[in-house]
Coordinates of C-alpha atoms in Angstrom, one line a residue:
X1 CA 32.0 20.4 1.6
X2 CA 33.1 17.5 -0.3
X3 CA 30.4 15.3 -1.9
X4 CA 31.4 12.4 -4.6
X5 CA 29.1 10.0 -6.3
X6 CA 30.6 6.7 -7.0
X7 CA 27.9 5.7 -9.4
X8 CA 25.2 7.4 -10.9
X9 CA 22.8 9.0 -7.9
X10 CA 19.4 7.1 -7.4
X11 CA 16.4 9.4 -8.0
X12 CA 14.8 11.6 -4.6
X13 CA 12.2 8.7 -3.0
X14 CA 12.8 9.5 0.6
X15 CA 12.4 13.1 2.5
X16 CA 11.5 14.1 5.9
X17 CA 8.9 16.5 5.9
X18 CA 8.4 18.6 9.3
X19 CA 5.9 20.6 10.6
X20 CA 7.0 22.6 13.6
X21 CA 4.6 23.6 16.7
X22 CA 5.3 25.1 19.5
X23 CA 3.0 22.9 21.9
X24 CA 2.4 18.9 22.1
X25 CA -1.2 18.0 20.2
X26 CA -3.5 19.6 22.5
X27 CA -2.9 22.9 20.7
X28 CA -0.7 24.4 18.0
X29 CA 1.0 27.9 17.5
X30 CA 3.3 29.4 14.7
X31 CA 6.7 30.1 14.4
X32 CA 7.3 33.6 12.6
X33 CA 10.0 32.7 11.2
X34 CA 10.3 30.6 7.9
X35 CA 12.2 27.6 7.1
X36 CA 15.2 29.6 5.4
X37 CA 17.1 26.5 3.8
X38 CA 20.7 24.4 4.9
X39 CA 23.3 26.9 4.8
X40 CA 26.4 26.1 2.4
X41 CA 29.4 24.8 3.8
X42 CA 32.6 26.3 3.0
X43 CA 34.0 24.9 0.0
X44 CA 37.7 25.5 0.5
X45 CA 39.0 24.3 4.4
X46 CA 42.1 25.2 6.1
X47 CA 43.9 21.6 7.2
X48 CA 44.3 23.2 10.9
X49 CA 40.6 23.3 11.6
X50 CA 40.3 20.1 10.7
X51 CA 42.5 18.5 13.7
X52 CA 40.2 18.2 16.7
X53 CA 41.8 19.1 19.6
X54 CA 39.4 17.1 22.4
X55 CA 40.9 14.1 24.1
X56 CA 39.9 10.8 23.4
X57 CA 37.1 9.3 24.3
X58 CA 38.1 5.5 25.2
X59 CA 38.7 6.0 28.3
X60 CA 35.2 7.0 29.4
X61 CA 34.0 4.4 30.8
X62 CA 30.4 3.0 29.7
X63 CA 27.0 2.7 31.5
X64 CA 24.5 0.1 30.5
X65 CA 25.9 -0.2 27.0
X66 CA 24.2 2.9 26.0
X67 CA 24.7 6.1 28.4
X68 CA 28.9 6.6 28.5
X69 CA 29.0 9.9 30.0
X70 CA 26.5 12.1 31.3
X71 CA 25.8 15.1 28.3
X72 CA 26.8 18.4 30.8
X73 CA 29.9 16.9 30.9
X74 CA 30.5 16.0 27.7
X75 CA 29.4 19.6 26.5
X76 CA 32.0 20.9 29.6
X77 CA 34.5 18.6 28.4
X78 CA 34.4 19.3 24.5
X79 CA 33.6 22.4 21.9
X80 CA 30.8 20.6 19.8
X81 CA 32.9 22.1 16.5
X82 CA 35.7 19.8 17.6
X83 CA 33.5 16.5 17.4
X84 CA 33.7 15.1 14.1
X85 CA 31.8 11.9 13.4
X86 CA 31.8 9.4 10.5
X87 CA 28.6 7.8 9.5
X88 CA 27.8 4.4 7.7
X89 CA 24.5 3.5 5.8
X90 CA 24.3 0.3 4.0
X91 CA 20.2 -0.4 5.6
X92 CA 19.2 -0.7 1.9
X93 CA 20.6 -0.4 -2.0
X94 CA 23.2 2.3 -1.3
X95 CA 26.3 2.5 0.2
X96 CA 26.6 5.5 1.7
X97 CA 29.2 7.3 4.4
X98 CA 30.1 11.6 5.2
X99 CA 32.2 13.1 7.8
X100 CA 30.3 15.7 9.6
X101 CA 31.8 17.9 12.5
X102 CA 29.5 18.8 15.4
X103 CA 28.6 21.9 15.0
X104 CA 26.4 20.8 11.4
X105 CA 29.4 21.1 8.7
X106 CA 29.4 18.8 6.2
X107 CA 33.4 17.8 5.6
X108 CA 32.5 15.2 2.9
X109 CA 29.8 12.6 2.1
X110 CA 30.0 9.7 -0.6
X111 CA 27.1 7.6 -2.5
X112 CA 27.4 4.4 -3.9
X113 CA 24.4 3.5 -6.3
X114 CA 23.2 -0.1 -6.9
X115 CA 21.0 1.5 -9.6
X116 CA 22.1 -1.5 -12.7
X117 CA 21.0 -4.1 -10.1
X118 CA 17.5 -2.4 -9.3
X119 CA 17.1 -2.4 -13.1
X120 CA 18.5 -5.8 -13.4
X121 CA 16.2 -7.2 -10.7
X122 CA 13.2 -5.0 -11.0
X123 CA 13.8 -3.9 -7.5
X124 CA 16.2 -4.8 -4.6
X125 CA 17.0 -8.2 -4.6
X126 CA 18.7 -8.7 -0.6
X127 CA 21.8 -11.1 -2.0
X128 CA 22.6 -8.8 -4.7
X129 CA 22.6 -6.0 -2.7
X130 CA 24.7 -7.4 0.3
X131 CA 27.5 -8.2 -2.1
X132 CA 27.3 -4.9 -4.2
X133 CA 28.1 -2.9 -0.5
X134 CA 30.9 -5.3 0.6
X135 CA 32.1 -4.8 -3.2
X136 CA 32.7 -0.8 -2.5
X137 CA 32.4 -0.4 1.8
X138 CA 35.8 0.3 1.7
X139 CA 35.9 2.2 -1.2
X140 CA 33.2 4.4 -0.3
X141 CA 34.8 5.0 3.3
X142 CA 37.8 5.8 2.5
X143 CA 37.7 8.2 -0.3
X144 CA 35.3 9.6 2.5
X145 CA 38.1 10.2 4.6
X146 CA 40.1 11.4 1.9
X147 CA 38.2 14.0 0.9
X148 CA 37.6 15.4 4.1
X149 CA 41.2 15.3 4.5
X150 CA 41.0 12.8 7.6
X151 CA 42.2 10.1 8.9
X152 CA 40.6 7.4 11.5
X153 CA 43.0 8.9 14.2
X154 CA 41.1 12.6 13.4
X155 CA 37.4 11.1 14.7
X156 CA 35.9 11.2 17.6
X157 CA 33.5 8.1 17.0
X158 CA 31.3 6.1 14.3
X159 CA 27.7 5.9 13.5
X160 CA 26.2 3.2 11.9
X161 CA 22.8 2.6 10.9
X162 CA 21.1 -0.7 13.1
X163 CA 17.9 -0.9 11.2
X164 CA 15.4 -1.1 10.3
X165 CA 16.6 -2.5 6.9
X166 CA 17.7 -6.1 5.2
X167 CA 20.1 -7.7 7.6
X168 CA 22.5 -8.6 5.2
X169 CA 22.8 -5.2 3.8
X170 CA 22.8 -3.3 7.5
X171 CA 25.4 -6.2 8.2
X172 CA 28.4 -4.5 6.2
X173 CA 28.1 -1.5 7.6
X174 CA 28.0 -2.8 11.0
X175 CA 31.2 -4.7 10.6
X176 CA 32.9 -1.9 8.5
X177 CA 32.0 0.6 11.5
X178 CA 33.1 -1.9 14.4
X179 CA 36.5 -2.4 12.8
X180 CA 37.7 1.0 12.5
X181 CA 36.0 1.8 15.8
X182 CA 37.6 -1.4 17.2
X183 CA 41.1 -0.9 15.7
X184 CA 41.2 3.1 16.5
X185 CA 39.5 2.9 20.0
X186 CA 36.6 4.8 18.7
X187 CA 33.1 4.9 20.1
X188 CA 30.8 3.5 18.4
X189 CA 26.8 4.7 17.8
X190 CA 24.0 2.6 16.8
X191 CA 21.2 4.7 14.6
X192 CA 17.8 3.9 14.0
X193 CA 17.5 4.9 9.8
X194 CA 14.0 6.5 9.9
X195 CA 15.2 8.9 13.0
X196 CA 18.5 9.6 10.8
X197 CA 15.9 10.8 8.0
X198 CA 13.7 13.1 10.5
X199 CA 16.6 14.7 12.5
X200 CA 18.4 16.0 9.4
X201 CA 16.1 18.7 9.3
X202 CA 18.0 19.9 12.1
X203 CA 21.1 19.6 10.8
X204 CA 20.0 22.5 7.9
X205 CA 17.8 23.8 9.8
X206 CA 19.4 25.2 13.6
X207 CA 16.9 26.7 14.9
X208 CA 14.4 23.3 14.4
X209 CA 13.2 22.7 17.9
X210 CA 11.7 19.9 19.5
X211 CA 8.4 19.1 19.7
X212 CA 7.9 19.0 15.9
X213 CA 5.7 16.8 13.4
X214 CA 7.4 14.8 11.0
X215 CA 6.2 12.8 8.1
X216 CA 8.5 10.5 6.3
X217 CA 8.1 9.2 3.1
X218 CA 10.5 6.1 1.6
X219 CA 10.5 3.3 -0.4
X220 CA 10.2 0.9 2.6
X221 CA 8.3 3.3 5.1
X222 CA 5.0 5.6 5.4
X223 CA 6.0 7.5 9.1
X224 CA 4.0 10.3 10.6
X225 CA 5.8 10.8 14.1
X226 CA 5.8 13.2 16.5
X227 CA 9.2 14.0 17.8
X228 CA 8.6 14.9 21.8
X229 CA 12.9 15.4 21.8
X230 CA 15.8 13.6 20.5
X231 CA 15.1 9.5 21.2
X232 CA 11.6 10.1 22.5
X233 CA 8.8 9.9 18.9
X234 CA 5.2 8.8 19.5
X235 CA 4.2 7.1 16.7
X236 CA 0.9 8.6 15.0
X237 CA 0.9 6.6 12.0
X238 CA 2.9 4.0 9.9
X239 CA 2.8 1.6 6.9
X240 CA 0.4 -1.1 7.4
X241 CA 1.2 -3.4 4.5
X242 CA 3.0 -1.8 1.6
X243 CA 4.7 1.6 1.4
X244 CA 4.0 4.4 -1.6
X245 CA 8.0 3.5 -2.7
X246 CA 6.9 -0.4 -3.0
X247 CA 3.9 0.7 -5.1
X248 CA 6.2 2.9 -7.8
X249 CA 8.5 0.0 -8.1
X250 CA 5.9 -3.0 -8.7
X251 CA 3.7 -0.7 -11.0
X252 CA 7.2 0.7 -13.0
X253 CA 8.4 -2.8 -13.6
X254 CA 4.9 -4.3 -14.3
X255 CA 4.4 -1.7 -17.4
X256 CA 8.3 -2.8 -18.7
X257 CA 9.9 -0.1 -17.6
X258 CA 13.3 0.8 -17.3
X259 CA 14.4 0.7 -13.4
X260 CA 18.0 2.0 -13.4
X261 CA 16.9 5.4 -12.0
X262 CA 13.7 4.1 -10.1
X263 CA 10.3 3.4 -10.3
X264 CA 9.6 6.7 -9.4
X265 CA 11.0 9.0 -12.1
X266 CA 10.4 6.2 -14.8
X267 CA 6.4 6.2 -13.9
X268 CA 6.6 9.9 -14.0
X269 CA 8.4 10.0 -17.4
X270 CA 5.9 7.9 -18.8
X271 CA 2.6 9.5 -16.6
X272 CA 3.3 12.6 -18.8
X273 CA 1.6 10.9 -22.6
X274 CA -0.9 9.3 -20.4
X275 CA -4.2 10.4 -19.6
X276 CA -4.9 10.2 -15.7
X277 CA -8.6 10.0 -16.5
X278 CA -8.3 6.7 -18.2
X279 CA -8.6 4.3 -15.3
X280 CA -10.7 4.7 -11.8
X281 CA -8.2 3.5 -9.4
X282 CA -9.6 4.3 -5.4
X283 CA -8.0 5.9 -2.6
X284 CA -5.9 3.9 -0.6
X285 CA -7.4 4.2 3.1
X286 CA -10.0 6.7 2.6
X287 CA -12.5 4.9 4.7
X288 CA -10.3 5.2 7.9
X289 CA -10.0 7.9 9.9
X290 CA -6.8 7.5 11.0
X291 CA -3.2 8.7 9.7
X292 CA -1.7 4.9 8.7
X293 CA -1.0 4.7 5.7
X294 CA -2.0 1.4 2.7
X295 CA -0.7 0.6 -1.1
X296 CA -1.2 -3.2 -1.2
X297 CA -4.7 -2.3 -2.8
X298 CA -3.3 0.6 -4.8
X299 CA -1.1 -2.0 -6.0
X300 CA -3.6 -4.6 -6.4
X301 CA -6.0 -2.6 -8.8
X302 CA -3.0 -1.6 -11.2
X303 CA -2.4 -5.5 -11.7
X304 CA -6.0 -5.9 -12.4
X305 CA -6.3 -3.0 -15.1
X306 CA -2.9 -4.7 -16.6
X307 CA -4.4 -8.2 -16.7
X308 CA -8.2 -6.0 -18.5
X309 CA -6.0 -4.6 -21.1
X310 CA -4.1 -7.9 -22.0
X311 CA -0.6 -6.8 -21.3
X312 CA 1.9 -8.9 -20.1
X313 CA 3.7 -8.1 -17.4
X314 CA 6.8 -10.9 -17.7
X315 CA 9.3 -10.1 -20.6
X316 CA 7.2 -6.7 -21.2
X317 CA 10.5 -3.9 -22.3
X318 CA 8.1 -0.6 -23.0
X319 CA 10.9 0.1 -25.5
X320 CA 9.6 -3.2 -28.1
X321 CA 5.9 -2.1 -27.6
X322 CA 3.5 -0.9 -30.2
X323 CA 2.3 3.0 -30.3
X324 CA -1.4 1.9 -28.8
X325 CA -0.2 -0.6 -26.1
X326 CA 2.8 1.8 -24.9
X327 CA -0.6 4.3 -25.1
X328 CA -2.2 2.1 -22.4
X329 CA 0.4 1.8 -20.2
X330 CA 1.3 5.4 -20.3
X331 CA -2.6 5.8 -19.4
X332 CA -2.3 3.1 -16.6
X333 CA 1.0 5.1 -15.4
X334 CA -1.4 8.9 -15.1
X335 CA -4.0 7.0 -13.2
X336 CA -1.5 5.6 -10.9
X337 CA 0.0 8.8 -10.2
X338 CA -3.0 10.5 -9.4
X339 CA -4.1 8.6 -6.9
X340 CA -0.8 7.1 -5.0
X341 CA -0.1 11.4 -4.9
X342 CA 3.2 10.9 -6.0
X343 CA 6.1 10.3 -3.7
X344 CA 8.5 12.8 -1.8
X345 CA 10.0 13.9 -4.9
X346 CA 6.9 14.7 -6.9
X347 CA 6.3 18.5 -6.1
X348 CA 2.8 17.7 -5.2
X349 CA 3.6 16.6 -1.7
X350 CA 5.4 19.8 -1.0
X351 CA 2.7 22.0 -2.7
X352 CA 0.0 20.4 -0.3
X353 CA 2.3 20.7 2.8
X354 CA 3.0 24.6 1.7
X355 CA -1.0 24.9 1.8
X356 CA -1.7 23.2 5.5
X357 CA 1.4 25.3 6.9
X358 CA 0.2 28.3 5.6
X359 CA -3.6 27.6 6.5
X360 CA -2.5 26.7 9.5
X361 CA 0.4 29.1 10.9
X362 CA 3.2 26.3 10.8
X363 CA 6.7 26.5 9.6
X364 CA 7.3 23.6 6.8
X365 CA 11.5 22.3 6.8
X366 CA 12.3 19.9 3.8
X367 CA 16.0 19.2 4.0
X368 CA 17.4 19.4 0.3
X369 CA 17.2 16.6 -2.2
X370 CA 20.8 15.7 -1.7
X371 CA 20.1 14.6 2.0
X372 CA 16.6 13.0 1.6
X373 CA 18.0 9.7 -0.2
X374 CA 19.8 7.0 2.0
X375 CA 23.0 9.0 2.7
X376 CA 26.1 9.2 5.3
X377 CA 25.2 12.7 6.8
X378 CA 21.8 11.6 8.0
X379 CA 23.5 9.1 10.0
X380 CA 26.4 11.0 11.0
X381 CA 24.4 14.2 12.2
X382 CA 22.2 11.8 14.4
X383 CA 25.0 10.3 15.4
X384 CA 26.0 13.4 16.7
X385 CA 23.0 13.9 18.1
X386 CA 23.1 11.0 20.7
X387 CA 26.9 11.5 21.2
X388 CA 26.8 14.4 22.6
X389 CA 23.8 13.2 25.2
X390 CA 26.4 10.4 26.2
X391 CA 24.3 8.0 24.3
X392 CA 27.2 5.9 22.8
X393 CA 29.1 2.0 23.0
X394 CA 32.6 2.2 24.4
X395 CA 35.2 0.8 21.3
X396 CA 34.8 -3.0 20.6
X397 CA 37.8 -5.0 20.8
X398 CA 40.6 -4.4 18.2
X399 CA 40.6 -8.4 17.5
X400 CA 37.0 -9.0 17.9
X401 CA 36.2 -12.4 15.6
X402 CA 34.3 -11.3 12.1
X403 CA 31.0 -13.5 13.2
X404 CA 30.9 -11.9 16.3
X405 CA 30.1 -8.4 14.6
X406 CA 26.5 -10.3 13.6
X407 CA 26.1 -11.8 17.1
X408 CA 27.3 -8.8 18.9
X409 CA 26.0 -9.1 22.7
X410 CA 25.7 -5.2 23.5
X411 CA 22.3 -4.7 24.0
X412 CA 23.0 -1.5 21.5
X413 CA 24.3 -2.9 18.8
X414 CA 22.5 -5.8 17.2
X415 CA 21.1 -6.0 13.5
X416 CA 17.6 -4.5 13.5
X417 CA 15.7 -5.3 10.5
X418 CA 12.3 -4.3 12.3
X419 CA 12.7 -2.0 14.1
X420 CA 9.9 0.8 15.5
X421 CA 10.9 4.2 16.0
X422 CA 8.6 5.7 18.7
X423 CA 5.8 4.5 20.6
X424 CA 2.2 3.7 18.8
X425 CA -0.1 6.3 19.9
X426 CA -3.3 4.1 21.0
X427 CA -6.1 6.3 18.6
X428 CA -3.6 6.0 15.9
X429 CA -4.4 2.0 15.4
X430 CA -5.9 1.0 12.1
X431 CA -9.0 -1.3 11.6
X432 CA -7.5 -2.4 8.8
X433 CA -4.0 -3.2 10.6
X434 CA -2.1 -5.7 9.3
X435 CA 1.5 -5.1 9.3
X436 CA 3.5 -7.9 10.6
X437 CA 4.8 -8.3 14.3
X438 CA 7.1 -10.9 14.1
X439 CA 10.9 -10.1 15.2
X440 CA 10.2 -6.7 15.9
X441 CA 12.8 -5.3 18.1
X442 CA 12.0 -3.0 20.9
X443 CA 11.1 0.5 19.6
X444 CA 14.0 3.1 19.5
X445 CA 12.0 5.5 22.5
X446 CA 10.9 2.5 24.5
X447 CA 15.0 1.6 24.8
X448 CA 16.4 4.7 25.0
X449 CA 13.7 5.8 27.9
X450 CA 14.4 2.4 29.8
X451 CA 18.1 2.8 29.9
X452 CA 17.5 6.1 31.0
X453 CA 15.3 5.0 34.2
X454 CA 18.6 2.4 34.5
X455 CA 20.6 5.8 34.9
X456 CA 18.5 7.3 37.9

């Protein structure tokens, strides 16, 4: 595999965590087999086996914008080895793109950090951002392709991530992706982020079969979902107001400090000379028995211990800070991290999830840390996924018009900002539910199960 970093790598704070069962939640039973890790791609390949040797897909025609061709016979008409995908992610504050070939090899994968600007703007600021990805898109794809040792001609379609993200970031990628699709006759695949994060498991781990549990843990997003099969997640529970990544990033930039690498890894630096004891901060959401999950409070109550200690939070750089007050905010920093739990990095998560597999007979998969940020393989791999189900656009038009790409009329293929994965399961609902319904597309299951019914 060939992996490049065009700017320093942000630190882990997304990972898909999955518990696998062998039955839906009436009843759960072990695997007896262990979760044995991705296996490593070659890192030497022969140019031959990189030339796919399928015919090209633009003349299948499409059904209902979504279903192209039914997936027997794209599996009768094509060696999955010989599909070879690109995938674009631009839903947040990286710029990401791989080549992965259908059988799970990774052929290359690059990562553009905006890391300066999160320190700049104590977080991601949506303008900055936008420009930062159309700064490197082309950059970042092509030395994709180049170190694959491919060109457009070599792919047998594009997958770009839809949402849910900021529009104008999940914009760039969109029309990046539509181009070469459009000027190469390429199909073209629309992925939902937070099912790009689950279904990587499945990419390192083969023998990952559906139904499984997954929870996912980001910066934007608190998911616990279980996956029923590929397009088809019931939703047990989500973020009702802010998520644990959110939290980090106020609380880092609140005690001054630096953000170049993340709220995340800076609070955890600085947790280390605190003492965790210092400040009684409560549980997000122990009251309710449900699995959603709440840091507005958490968030809240670090304000409030700032504001009792006198500490500014405007113009506060820990690095110009006496020994005591840098004391208090290392203490504030402990506190916080003891209750929030940490985030998917912190090896607390996985330490808990180790115990409930083990007490409970599961098997635990955590893809590595290199495919648990934003990243291009995520979104190739579930493009894959849906590709070879027949779940894919037919090329857009070599000349479409720029705006079009952000007004595009295939019910597939417009910008997705908020956008559910699976279905909510109706004892998962919160009391304390307030997350915001307002443009919220159709979820991801609820389209792909309609088209589907379109198909019979």
């Amino acid at each position: 595999m060939a992996s490049s970093t065009l700017a320093s790598p942000l630190w882990l704070s997304r990972s898909a965590f999955l518990l696998k069962t062998s039955l839906l939640p009436s009843g759960t039973r072990a695997l007896t087999r262990g979760f044995t890790g991705p296996r490593q791609p070659p890192t030497s390949l022969s140019p031959l086996s990189l030339k796919p040797s399928f015919k090209h897909l633009s003349a299948i025609p499409s059904a209902s914008g979504i279903f192209a061709q039914k997936s027997s016979d794209l599996e009768r008409s094509f060696a999955r080895e010989d599909v070879v995908i690109l995938g674009i992610e631009t839903s947040c504050d990286d710029t990401a793109a791989a080549v992965v070939r259908g059988n799970g090899e990774i052929l290359s994968q690059v990562v553009s950090s905006q890391a300066d600007l999160l320190s700049r703007y104590g977080g991601v600021a949506p303008k900055m951002a936008e420009e930062a990805h159309s700064l490197v898109i082309d950059q970042v794809v092509q030395q994709t392709l180049d170190n694959a040792n491919l060109t457009e001609k070599n792919l047998s379609a594009v997958a770009v991530t839809i949402g849910p993200g900021l529009s104008l970031c999940l914009r760039v990628g969109v029309c990046k992706a539509r181009r070469i699709a459009g000027n190469f006759s390429l199909p073209i695949i629309g992925i939902h982020h937070m099912e790009a994060h689950a279904l990587v498991a499945r990419l390192v781990e083969k023998d990952l079969q559906f139904p499984f549990l997954a929870l996912l843990i980001s910066g934007g997003h608190n998911l616990l979902i279980l996956a029923h099969g590929l397009g088809h997640y019931v939703q047990l529970g989500t973020t009702i107001d802010d998520a644990i990544g959110e939290a980090y990033d106020k609380t880092a930039r609140w005690l001054g400090l630096d953000m170049r690498k993340g709220g995340g890894p800076a609070l955890e630096e600085l947790a280390r000379e605190g003492d965790a004891n210092s400040f009684k901060f409560s549980i997000p959401m122990r009251q309710h028995k449900d699995c959603n999950f709440s840091y507005a409070g958490l968030k809240t109550q670090v304000r409030m211990a700032i504001e009792s200690k006198n500490l500014s939070i405007e113009n506060n750089s820990i690095s110009s800070t006496s020994s005591q007050e840098r004391r208090l905010r290392a203490d504030i920093a402990a506190s916080f991290q003891v209750v929030s739990g940490g985030v998917a990095s912190n090896q607390y998560v996985r330490t808990r999830l180790n115990h409930v597999v083990e007490k409970n007979g599961l098997q635990l998969a955590c893809p590595p840390p290199s495919l648990c940020t934003d990243n291009g393989v995520m979104v190739a791999w579930t493009g894959i996924e849906h590709f070879l189900c027949g779940r894919f656009d037919p090329p857009p038009r070599a000349d479409e018009p720029e705006d079009s790409m952000v007004r595009i009329n295939s019910f597939w293929f417009d910008l997705r900002p908020r956008w559910p994965l699976g279905e909510e399961h109706s004892q998962g609902k919160s009391e304390a539910r307030s997350l915001k319904r307002a443009r919220v597309h159709p979820s991801l299951t609820s389209i792909i199960q309609g088209s589907a019914q379109q198909e019979v």
